[in-house]
Amino acid sequence: MLDLVIRGATLVDGDERATVVGDLGVEAGRIVAIGQVPGAARVEVVAEGAFLLPGAIDVHVHLRSPGHPAKEDFATGTRAAGAGGITTVLDMPNTEPPTTSPLRLLEKRRLAQAAARVHFGLYLGATADNLDTLLALEDRGQPPVAVKAYLGASTGSLLFDDPGRLDRWLADSQTLLCVHAEDQRLLDRAADRGDVMDVRGHGLRRPPEAALAAVAIATGLAHRHGHPVHVCHLSLARELELLATSAAERPGLVTCEVTPHHLFLSDLDLEALGPLGKVNPPLRTAEDAARLREALAAGRIDCLGTDHAPHLVADKHGPHAPSGIPGLDTAMRLLVAEVLAGRLSWARLAAVTSGRPARRFQLVGKGALQLGADADLVLWRPGPAQALEATELHSRCAWSPWLGRLLPPPPEAVWIAGRLLAARGRIVDDGVRGLEVRTR
Ligand SMILES: [Zn+2]
């Protein structure tokens, strides 16, 4: 007898194949049957009228562990992910201490294994002197899920702004390099353009030309070495143009991600948000956000990355407001709202949030509704929109820039390797633990 059968849902694959209505059977944490699944299962789910997708993969989160448990940790951050339909998170290295050595990776792995309610992968932070660390991990067959390089300073201490050294990283290593694309020299040059205490001043100090210069550096390095590079958190329509030029020359070499806040907020929201809207790269114009939404719907953006970067409200309103916006609780509901409004297809949503990230980060068993794939599944049932309330949030930071926004209901059910973690926005089995992703 199968462990679980979900019956009569519209099955939405991560590979943009045509959707079909059918059943899906699960045993021992894997998908073992698709189509008509006869016979009873231990758990039967009636899913007519609902949409079953591979669990979303968020390729960019900051779960603040180790270092800032008051803001977030693996338990709270992954409850937010799971309840919102995200079943795998890739955690960034700018924790305290930063994840820059095998020992630090091991320490973070232990924290995640003990507490993560969804699956996880861990980035290694690139520094001026740890290329040998990465090469040793690759030799042992234990590379990090990806490497992160900060071409401009952001939160934490991981600035890596020496293109000469980056040249060596790309020449010598195999691992996907993800870049925070703001060029430090141009950030330095703009440092007197705005008041550091003011959120609009923050935007002036991190101008579009810094992002465009860094994307040009990153794509240049990628093409010179034929090495895969991934551009984090696009914020500008003009970045899309640079990436289109790169893709015309060599498709798939340079990929990109977009955050919910660069899709669904703009500098017009800064008046209402104040320091809560301070983020790197900054919120851009409404025109940029509209162009990013168009590009997402047209398949020109590869991945969702929430850049979930929780800070407490008191910190954000304090004298040195840190940059960062939380997104795990709300990202998928914002995107499903686009689907229900007819601006994004279910197939494209699944591709951008599961199929394409799984392929880009080479995650074994993820991102597909296929026989043998991991049974990380999310069931969405369209329902009346409701205004987002703070009581719905699982992130420890307990705020969202979208409070009050009309959003579709949270996913009806979320399974991690076939175990029900969350239903209708609530954690129903807090004993579920995710596993570290395996890469090919
Ligand atoms: Zn980030």
PDB file of C-alpha atoms and ligand atoms in Angstrom, residues 60 62 92 148 150 233 307, ligand 1:
ATOM      1  CA  HIS A  60      18.864  32.824  -1.855  1.00  0.00           C
ATOM      2  CA  HIS A  62      19.722  34.474   4.974  1.00  0.00           C
ATOM      3  CA  MET A  92      23.942  32.413   2.110  1.00  0.00           C
ATOM      4  CA  LYS A 148      28.920  33.488  -3.291  1.00  0.00           C
ATOM      5  CA  TYR A 150      30.113  40.034  -3.055  1.00  0.00           C
ATOM      6  CA  HIS A 233      18.717  39.674  -7.225  1.00  0.00           C
ATOM      7  CA  ASP A 307      16.890  37.210  -0.546  1.00  0.00           C
TER       8      ASP A 307
HETATM    9 ZN    ZN B   1      21.276  38.227  -0.023  1.00  0.00          ZN
END
